[in-house]
PDB file of C-alpha atoms in Angstrom:
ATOM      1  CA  UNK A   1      -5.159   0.855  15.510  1.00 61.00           C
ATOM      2  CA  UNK A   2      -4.759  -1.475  12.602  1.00 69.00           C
ATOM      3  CA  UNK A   3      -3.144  -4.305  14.744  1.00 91.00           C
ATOM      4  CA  UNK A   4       0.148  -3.525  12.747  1.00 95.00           C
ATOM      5  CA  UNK A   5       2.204  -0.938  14.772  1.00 96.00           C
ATOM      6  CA  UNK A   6       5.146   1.008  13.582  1.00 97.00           C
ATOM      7  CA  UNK A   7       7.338   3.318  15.210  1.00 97.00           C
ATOM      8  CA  UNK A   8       8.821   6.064  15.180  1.00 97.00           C
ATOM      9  CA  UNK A   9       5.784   7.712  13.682  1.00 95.00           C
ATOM     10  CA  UNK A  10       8.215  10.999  12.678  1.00 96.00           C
ATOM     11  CA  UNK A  11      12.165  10.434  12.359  1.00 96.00           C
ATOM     12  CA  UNK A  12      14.688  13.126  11.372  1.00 95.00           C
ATOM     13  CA  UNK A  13      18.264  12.219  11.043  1.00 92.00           C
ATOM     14  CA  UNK A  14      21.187  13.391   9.232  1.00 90.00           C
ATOM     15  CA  UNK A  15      22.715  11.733   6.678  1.00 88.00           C
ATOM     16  CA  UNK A  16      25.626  10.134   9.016  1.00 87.00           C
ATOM     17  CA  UNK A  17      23.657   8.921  11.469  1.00 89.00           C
ATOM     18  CA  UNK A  18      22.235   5.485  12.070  1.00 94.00           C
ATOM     19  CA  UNK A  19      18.760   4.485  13.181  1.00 95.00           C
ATOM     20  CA  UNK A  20      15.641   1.910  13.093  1.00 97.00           C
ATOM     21  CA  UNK A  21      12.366   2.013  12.299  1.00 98.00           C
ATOM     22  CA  UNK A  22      10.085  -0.955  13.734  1.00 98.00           C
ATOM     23  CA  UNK A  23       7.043  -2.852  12.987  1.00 98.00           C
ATOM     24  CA  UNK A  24       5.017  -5.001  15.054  1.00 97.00           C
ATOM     25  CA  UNK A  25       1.815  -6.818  14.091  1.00 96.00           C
ATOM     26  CA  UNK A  26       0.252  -9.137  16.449  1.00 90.00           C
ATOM     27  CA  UNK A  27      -2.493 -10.413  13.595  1.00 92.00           C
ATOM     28  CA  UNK A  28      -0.738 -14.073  13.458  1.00 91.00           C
ATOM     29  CA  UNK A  29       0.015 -13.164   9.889  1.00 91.00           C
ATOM     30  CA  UNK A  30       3.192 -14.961   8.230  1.00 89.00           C
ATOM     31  CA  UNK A  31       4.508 -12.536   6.050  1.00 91.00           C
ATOM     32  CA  UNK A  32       5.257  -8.618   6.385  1.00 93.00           C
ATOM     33  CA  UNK A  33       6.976  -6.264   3.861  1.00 93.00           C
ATOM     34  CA  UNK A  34       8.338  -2.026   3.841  1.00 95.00           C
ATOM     35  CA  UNK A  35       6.994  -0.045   1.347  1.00 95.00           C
ATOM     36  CA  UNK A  36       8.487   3.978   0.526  1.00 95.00           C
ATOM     37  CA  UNK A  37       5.625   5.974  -0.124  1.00 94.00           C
ATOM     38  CA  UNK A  38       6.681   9.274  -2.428  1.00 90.00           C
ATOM     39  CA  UNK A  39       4.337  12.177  -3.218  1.00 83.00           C
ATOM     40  CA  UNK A  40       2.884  11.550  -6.485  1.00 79.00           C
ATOM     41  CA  UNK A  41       4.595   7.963  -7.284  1.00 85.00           C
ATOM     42  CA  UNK A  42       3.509   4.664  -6.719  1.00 86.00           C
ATOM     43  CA  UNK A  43       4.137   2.745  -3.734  1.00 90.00           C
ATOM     44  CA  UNK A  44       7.967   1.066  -3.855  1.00 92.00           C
ATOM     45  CA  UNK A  45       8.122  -2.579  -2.450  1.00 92.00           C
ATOM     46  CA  UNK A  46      11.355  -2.181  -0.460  1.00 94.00           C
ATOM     47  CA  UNK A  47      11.264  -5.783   1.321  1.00 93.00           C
ATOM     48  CA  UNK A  48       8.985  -9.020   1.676  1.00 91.00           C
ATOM     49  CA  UNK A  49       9.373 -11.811   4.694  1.00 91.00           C
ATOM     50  CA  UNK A  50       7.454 -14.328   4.447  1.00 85.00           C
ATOM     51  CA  UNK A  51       8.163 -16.814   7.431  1.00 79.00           C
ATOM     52  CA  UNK A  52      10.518 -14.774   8.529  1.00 78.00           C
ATOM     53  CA  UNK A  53      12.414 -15.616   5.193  1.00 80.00           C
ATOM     54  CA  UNK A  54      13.496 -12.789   3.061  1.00 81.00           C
ATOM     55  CA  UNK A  55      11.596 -13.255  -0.243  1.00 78.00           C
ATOM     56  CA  UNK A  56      12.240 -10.601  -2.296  1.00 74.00           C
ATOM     57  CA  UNK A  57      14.397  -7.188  -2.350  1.00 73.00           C
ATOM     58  CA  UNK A  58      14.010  -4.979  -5.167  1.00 74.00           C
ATOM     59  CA  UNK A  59      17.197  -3.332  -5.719  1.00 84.00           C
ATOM     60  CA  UNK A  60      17.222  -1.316  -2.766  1.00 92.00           C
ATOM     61  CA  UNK A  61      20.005   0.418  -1.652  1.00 92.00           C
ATOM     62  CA  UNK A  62      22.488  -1.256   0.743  1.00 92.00           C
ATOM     63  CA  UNK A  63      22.039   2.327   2.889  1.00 94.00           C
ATOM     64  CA  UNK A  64      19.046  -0.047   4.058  1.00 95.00           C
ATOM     65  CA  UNK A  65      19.046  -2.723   5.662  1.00 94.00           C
ATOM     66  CA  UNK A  66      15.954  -5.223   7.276  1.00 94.00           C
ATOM     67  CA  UNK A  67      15.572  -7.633   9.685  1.00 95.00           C
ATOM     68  CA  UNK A  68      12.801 -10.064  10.390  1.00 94.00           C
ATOM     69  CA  UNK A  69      14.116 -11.730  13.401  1.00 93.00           C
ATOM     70  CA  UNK A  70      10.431 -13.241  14.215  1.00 91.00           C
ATOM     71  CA  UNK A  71       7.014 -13.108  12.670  1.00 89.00           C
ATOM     72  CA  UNK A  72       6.226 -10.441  14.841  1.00 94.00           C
ATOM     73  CA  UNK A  73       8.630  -8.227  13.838  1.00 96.00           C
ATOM     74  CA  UNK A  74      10.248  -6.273  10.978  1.00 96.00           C
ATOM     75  CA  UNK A  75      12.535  -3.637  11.134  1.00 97.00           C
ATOM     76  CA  UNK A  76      14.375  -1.614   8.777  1.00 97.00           C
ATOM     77  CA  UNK A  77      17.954  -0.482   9.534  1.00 97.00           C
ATOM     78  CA  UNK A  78      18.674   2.963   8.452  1.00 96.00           C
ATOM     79  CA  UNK A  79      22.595   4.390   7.851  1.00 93.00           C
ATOM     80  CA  UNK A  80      24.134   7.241   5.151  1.00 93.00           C
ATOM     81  CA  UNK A  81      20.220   7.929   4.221  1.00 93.00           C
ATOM     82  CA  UNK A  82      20.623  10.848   0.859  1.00 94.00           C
ATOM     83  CA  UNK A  83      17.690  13.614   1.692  1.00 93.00           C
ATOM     84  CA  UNK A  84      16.327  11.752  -1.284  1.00 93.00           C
ATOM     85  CA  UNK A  85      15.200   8.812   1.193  1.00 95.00           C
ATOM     86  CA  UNK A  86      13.161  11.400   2.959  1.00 96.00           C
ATOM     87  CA  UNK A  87       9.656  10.004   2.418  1.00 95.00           C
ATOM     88  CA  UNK A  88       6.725   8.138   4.471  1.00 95.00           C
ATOM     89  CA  UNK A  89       7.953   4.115   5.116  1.00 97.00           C
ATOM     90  CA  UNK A  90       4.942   1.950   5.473  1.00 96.00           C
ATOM     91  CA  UNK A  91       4.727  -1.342   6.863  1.00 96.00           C
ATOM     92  CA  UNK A  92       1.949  -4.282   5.953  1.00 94.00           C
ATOM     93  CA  UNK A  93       1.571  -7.707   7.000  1.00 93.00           C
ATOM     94  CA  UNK A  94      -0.907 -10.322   5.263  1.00 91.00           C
ATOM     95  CA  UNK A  95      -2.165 -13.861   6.442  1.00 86.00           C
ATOM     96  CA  UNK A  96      -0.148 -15.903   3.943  1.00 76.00           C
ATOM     97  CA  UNK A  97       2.528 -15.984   1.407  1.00 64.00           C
ATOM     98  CA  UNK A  98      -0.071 -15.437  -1.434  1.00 63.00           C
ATOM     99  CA  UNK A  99      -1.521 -11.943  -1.128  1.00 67.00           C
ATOM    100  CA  UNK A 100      -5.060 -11.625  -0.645  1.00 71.00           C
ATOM    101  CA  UNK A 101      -4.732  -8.321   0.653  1.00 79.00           C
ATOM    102  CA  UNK A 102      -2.743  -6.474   3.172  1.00 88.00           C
ATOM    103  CA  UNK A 103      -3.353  -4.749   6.724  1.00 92.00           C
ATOM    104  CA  UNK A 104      -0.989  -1.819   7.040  1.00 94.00           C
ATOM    105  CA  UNK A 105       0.702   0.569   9.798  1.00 95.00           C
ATOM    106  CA  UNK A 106       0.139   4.277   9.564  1.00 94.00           C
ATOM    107  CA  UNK A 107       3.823   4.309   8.744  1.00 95.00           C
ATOM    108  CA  UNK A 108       7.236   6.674   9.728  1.00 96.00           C
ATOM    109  CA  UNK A 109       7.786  10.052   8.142  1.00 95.00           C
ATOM    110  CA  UNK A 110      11.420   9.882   8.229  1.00 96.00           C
ATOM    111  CA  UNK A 111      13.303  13.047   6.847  1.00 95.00           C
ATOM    112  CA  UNK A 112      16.844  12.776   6.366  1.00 94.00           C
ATOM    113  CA  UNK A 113      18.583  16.265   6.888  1.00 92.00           C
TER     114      UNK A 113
ATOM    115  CA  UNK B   1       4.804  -7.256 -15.015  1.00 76.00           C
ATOM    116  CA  UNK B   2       1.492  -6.967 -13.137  1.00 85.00           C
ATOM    117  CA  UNK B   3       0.972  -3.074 -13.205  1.00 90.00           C
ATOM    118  CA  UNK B   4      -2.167  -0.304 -12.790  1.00 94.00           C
ATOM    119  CA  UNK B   5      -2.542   2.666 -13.715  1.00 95.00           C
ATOM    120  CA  UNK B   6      -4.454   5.480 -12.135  1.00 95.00           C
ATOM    121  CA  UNK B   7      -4.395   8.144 -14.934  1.00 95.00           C
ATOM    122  CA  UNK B   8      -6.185  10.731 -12.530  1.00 95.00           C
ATOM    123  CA  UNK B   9      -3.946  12.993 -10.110  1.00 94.00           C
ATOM    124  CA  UNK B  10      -7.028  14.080  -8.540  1.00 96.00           C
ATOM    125  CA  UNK B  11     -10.697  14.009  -8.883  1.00 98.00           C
ATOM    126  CA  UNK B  12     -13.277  16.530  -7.486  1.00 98.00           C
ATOM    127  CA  UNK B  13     -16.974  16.173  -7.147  1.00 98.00           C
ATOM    128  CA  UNK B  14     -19.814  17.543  -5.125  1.00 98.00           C
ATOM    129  CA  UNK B  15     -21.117  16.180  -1.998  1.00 98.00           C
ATOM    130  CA  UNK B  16     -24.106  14.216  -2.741  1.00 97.00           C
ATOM    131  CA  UNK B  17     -23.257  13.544  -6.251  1.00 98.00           C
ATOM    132  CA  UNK B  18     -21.879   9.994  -7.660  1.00 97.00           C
ATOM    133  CA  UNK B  19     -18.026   9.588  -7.911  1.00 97.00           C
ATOM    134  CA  UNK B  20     -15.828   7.059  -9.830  1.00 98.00           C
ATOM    135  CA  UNK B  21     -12.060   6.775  -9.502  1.00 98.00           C
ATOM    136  CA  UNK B  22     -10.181   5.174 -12.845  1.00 98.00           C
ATOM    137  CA  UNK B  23      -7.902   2.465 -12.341  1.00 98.00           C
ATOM    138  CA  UNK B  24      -6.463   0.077 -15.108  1.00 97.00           C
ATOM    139  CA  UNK B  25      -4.677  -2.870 -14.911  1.00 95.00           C
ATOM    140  CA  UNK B  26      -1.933  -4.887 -17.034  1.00 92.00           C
ATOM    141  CA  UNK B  27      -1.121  -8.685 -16.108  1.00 87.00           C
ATOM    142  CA  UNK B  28      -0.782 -11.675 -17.276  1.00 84.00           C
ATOM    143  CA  UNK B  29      -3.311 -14.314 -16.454  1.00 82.00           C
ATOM    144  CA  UNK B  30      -6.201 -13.525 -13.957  1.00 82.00           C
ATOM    145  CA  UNK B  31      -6.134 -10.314 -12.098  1.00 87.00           C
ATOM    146  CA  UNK B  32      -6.295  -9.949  -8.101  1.00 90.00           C
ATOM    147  CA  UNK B  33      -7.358  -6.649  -7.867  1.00 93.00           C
ATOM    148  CA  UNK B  34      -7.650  -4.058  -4.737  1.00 94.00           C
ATOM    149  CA  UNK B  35      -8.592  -0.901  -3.187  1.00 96.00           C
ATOM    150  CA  UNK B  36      -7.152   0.653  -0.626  1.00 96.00           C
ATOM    151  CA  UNK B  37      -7.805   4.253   0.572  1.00 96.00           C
ATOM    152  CA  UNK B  38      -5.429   6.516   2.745  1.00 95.00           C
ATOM    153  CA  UNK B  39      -6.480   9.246   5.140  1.00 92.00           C
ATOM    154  CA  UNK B  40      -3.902  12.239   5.944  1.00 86.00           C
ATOM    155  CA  UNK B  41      -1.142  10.873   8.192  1.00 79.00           C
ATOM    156  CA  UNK B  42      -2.172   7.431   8.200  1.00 83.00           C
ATOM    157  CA  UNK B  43      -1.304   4.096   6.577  1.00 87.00           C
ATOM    158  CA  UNK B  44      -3.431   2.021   4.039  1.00 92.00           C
ATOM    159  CA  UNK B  45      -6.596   0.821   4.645  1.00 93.00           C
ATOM    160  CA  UNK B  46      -8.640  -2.075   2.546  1.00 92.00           C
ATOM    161  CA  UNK B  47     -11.754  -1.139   0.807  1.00 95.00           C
ATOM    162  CA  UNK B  48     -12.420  -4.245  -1.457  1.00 94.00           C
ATOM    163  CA  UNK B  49     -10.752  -6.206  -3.857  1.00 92.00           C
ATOM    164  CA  UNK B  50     -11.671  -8.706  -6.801  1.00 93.00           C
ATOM    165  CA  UNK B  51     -10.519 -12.354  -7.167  1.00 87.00           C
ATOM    166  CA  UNK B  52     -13.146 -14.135  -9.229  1.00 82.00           C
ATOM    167  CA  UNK B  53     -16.895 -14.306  -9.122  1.00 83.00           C
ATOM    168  CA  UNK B  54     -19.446 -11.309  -9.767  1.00 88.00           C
ATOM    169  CA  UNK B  55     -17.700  -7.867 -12.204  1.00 92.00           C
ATOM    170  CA  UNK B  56     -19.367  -5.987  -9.543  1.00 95.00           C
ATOM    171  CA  UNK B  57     -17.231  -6.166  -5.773  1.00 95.00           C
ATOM    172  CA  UNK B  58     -19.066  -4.454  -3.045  1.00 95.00           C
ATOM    173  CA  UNK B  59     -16.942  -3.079  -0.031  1.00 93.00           C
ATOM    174  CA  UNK B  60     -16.286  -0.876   3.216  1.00 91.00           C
ATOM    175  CA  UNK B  61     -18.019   2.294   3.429  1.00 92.00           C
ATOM    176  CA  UNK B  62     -20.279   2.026   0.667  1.00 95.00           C
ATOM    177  CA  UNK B  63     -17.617   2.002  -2.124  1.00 97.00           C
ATOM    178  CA  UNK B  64     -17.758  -0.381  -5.097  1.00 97.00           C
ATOM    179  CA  UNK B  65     -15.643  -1.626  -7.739  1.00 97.00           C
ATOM    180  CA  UNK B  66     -16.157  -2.569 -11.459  1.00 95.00           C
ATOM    181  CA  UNK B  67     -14.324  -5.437 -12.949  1.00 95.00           C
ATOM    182  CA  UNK B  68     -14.342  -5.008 -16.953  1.00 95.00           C
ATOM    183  CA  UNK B  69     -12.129  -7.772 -18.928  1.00 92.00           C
ATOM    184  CA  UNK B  70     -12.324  -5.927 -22.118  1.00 93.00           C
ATOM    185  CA  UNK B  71     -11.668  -2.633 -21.144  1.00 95.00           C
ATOM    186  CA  UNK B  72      -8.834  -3.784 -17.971  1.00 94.00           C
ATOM    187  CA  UNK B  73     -10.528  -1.632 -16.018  1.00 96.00           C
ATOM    188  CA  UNK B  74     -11.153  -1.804 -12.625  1.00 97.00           C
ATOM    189  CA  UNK B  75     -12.814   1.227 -11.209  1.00 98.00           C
ATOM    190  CA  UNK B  76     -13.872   2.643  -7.745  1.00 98.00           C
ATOM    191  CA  UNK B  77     -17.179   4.006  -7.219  1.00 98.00           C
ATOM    192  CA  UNK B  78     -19.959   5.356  -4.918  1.00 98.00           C
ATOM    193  CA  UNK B  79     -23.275   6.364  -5.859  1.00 97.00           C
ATOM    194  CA  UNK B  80     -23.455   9.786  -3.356  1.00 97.00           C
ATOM    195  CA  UNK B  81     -20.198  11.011  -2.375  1.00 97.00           C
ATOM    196  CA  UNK B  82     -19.615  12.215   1.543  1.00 97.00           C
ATOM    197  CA  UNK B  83     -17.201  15.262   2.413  1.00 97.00           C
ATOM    198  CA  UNK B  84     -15.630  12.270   4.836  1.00 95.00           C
ATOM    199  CA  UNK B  85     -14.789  10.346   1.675  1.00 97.00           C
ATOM    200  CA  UNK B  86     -11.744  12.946   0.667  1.00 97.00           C
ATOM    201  CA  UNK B  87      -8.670  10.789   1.008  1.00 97.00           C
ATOM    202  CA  UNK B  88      -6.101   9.189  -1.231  1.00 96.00           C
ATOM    203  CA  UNK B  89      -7.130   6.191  -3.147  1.00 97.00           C
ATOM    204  CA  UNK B  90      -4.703   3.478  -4.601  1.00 96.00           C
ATOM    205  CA  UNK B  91      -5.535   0.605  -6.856  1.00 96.00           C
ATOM    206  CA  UNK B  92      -3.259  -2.801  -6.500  1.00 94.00           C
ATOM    207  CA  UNK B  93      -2.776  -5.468  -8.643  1.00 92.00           C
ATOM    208  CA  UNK B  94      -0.971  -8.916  -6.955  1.00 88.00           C
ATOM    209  CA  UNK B  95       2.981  -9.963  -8.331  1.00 78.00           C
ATOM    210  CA  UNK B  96       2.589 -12.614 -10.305  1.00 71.00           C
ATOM    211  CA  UNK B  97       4.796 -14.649  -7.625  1.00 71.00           C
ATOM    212  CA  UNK B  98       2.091 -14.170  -5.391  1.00 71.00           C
ATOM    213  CA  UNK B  99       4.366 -12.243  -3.033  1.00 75.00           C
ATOM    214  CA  UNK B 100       2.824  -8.991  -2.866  1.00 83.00           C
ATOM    215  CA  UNK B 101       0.980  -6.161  -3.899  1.00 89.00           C
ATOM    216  CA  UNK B 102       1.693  -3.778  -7.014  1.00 90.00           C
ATOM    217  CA  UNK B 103       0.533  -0.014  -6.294  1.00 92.00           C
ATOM    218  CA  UNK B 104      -0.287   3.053  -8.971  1.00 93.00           C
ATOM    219  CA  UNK B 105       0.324   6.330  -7.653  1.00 93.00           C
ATOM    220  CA  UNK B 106      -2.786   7.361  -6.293  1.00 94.00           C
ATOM    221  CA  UNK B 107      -5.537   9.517  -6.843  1.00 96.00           C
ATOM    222  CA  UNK B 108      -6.352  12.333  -4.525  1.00 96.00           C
ATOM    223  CA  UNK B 109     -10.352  12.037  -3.959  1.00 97.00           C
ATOM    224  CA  UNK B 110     -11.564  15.448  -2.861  1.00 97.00           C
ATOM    225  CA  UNK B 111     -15.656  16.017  -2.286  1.00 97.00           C
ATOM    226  CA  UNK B 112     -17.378  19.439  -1.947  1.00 97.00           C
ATOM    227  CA  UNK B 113     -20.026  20.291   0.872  1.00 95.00           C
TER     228      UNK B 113
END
C-alpha cells in the first residue's frame, strides 16, 4: 500500500446508474487530484484540491462530479457515464500545492456498460 | 503548455543488457521533470525526478535519468536491465501553475530472460 487508498478497485455500471469512487490518503498531504488513464494516451487531469479547494477542472464533463469534503478525502461522483468513460481512474495526493511529485492509488477500473 | 513526449510505444531489450526510455519535454522556463513507472493493475509509482542541480538524477531501483538542455531531453535509463523491470513508464513535466503534473502516454518497457 501506497498510503493513498481508492476504492472500488473494479466498478461496472450502466450508463443510468449513479455511483462513487473514493480516495483516502492518510500521508498529511494538502492537495489530491483524479486522473483517467486511457490505453495508449496520456494521463487526463480530471480534478485538483488543494486545501480542500477546487483548483482546477479541465473541461470535464458535468456526467462527473468531485467532492473534497476534507483533506483526507476525494471522491468522484459518477451519473449518465457514455461506455467511452470506461477507463482506469487514478487518484494522487502530494505534500503541497506546488508539485514536487505525487504518491498515487492503484486506481478503479470502472467500465460503464 | 508544459508537455512531454514519449515517442516510443514500446521498447524491448534483453535481460542483462542496458536500456534507455526517450522522453522529451516542452516548457517554458525551468523544467520539473519525473518518472514514474506502473506495474499491471496498479497505480503510479515515483522513480526520480529533476529540479535543479546535477544533468544526471539517480533514483529507485537502479534507474537513472538524463537531463539535456539542448536536446529537451530527459531520458530514463539503467545500465543492466532485469525481467522485473517490464512495466509501463511515464515521463511528467509540472503545470506551469505549479498545480500538478503533465503526463505523455507511456512507454511499455518489456525485458527478455
Amino acid at each position: 500500500e501506497t498510503g493513498v487508498t481508492q476504492t472500488p478497485r473494479h466498478l461496472v455500471m450502466g450508463m443510468t446508474n449513479k455511483k462513487s469512487l473514493k480516495c483516502e490518503q492518510h500521508l498529511g498531504h494538502n492537495a489530491m487530484y483524479w486522473y483517467k488513464q486511457s490505453a495508449k494516451k496520456p494521463l487526463e487531469l480530471m480534478f485538483v484540491y488543494s486545501l480542500e479547494e477546487r483548483v482546477e477542472n479541465n473541461s470535464v464533463p458535468s456526467r462527473f462530479s468531485p467532492e473534497c469534503p476534507n483533506s483526507s478525502h476525494l471522491f468522484l461522483h459518477l451519473h449518465t457515464l457514455q461506455p467511452e468513460d470506461s477507463a482506469l481512474y487514478l487518484c494522487a495526493s502530494s505534500q503541497d500545492r506546488q508539485v514536487y511529485g505525487y504518491t498515487f492509488g492503484s486506481g478503479t477500473r470502472l467500465t460503464v456498460v | 503548455a508544459q508537455s512531454v513526449a514519449q515517442p516510443e510505444d514500446q521498447v524491448n531489450v534483453a535481460e542483462g543488457n542496458p536500456l534507455t526510455v526517450k522522453c522529451t519535454y516542452s516548457v517554458s522556463g525551468n523544467p520539473y521533470l519525473f518518472w514514474y513507472v506502473q506495474y499491471p493493475n496498479r497505480g503510479l509509482q515515483f522513480l526520480l525526478k529533476y529540479i535543479t542541480g546535477d544533468n544526471l538524477v539517480k533514483g529507485s531501483y537502479g534507474f537513472e535519468a538524463e537531463f539535456n538542455k539542448s536536446q529537451t531531453s530527459f531520458h530514463l535509463k539503467k545500465p543492466s536491465a532485469l525481467v522485473s523491470d517490464s512495466a509501463l513508464y511515464f515521463c511528467a513535466v509540472r503545470r506551469n501553475s505549479g498545480y500538478a503534473l503533465n503526463f505523455g502516454k507511456g512507454t511499455s518497457l518489456l525485458v527478455t530472460p
